[in-house]
PDB file of C-alpha atoms in Angstrom:
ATOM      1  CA  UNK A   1     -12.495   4.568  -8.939  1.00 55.00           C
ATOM      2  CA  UNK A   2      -8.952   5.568  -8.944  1.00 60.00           C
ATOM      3  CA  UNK A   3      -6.101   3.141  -7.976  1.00 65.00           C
ATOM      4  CA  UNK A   4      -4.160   4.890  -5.530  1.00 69.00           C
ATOM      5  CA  UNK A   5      -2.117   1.617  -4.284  1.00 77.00           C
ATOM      6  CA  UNK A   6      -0.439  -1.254  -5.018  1.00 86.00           C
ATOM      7  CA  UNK A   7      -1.290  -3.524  -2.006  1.00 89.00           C
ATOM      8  CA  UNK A   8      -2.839  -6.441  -3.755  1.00 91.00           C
ATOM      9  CA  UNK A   9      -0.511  -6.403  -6.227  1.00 90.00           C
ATOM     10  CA  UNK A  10       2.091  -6.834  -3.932  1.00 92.00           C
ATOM     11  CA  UNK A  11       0.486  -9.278  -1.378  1.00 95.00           C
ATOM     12  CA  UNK A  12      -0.076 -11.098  -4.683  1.00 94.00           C
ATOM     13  CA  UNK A  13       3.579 -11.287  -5.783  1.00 93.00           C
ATOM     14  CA  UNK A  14       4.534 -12.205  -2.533  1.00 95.00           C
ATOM     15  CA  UNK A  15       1.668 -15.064  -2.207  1.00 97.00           C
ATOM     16  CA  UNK A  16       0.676 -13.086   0.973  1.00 96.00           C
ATOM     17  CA  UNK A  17      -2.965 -12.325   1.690  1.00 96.00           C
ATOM     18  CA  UNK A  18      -5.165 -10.020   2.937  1.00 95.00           C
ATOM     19  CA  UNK A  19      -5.890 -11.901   6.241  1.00 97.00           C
ATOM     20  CA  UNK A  20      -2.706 -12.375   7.160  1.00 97.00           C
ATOM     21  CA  UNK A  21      -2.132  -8.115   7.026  1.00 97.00           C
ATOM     22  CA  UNK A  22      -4.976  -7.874   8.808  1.00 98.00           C
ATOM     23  CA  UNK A  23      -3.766 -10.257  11.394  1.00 98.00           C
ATOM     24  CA  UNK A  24      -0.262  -8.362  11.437  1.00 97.00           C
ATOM     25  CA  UNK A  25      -1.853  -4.820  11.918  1.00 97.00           C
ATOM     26  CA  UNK A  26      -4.851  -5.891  14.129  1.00 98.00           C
ATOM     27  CA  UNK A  27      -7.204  -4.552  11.637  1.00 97.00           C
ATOM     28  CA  UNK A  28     -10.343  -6.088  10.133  1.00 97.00           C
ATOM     29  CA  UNK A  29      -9.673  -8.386   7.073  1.00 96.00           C
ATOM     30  CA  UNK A  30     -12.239  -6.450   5.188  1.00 96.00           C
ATOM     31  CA  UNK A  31     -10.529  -3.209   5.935  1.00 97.00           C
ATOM     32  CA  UNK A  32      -7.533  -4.807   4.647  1.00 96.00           C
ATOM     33  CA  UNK A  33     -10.146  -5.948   1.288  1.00 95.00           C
ATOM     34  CA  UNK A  34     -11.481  -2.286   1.239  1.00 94.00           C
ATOM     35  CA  UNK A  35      -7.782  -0.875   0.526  1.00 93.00           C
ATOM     36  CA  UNK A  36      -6.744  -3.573  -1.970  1.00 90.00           C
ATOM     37  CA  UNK A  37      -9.796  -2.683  -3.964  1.00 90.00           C
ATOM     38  CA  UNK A  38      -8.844   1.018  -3.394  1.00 84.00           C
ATOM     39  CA  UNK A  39     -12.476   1.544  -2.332  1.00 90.00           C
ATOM     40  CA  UNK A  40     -10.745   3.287   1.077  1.00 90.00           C
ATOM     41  CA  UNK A  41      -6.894   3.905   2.086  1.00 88.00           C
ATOM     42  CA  UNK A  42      -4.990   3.492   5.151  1.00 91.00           C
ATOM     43  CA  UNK A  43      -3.872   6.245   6.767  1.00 91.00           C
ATOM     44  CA  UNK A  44      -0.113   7.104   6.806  1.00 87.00           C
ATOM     45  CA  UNK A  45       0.682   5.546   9.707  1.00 93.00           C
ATOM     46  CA  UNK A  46      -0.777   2.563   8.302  1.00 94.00           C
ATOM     47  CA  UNK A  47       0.962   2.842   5.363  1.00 88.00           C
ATOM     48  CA  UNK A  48       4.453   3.243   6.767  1.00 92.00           C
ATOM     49  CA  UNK A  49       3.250  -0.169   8.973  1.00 95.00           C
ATOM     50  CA  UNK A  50       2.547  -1.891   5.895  1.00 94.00           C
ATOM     51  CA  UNK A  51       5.908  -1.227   3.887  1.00 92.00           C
ATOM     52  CA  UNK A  52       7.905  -2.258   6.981  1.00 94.00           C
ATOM     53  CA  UNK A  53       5.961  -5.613   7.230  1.00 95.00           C
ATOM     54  CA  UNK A  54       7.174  -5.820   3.752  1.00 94.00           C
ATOM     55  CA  UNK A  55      10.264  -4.451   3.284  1.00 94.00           C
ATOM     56  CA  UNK A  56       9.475  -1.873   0.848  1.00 90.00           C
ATOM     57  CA  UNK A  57       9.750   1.867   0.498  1.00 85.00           C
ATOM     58  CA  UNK A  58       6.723   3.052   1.305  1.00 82.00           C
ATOM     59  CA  UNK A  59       6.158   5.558  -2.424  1.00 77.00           C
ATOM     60  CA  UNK A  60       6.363   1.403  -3.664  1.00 81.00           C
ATOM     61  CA  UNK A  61       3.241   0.559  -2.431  1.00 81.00           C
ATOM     62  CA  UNK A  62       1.696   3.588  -4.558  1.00 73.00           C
ATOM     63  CA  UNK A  63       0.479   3.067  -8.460  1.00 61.00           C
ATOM     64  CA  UNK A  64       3.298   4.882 -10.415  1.00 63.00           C
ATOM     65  CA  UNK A  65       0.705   7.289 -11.880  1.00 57.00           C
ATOM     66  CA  UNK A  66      -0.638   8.639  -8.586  1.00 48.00           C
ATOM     67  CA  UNK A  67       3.267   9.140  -7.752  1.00 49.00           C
ATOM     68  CA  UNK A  68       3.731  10.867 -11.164  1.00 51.00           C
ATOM     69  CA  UNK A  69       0.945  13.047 -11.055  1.00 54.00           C
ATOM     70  CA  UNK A  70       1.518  14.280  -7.583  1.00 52.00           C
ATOM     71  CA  UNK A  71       5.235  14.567  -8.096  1.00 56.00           C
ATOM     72  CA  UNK A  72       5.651  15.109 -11.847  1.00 60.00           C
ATOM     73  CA  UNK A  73       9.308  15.284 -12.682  1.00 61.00           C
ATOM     74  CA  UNK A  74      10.658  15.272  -9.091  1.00 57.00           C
ATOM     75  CA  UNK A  75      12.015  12.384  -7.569  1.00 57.00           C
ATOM     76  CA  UNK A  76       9.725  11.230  -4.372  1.00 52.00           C
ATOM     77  CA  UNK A  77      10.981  11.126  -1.107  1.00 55.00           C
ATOM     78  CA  UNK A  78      12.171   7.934  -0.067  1.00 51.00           C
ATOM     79  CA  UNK A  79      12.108   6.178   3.181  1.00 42.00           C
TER      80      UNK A  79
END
């Protein structure tokens, strides 16, 4: 399976965890499990929620490859 995001990571680094997104989006905590496992993804809305709640661009809570190889040399757009 591909890693597409950085959630876990993140939640990780910021000793945050999975139930308390869950709680903060009103969203099962094993939805929340499902994306940091990157066995499903949010949908944009969702992910625009997510990088608010954590004061991030939004392309940060992607793995730098995906970004890369959608992108390739252009820079992506940033919120």
């Amino acid at each position: 399976m591909q890693k597409v995001n950085r959630q876990k990571e993140i939640l990780n680094e910021r000793s945050l965890t999975n139930s308390w997104l869950a709680r903060q989006l009103g969203v099962n905590p094993i939805t929340v499990s499902k994306w940091c496992t990157n066995s499903s993804q949010p949908d944009v809305l969702t992910f625009l929620k997510i990088a608010s709640l954590l004061h991030l661009d939004v392309s940060a809570l992607y793995d730098e490859k995906v970004i890369s190889d959608f992108c390739g040399d252009r820079k992506p757009y940033e919120l």
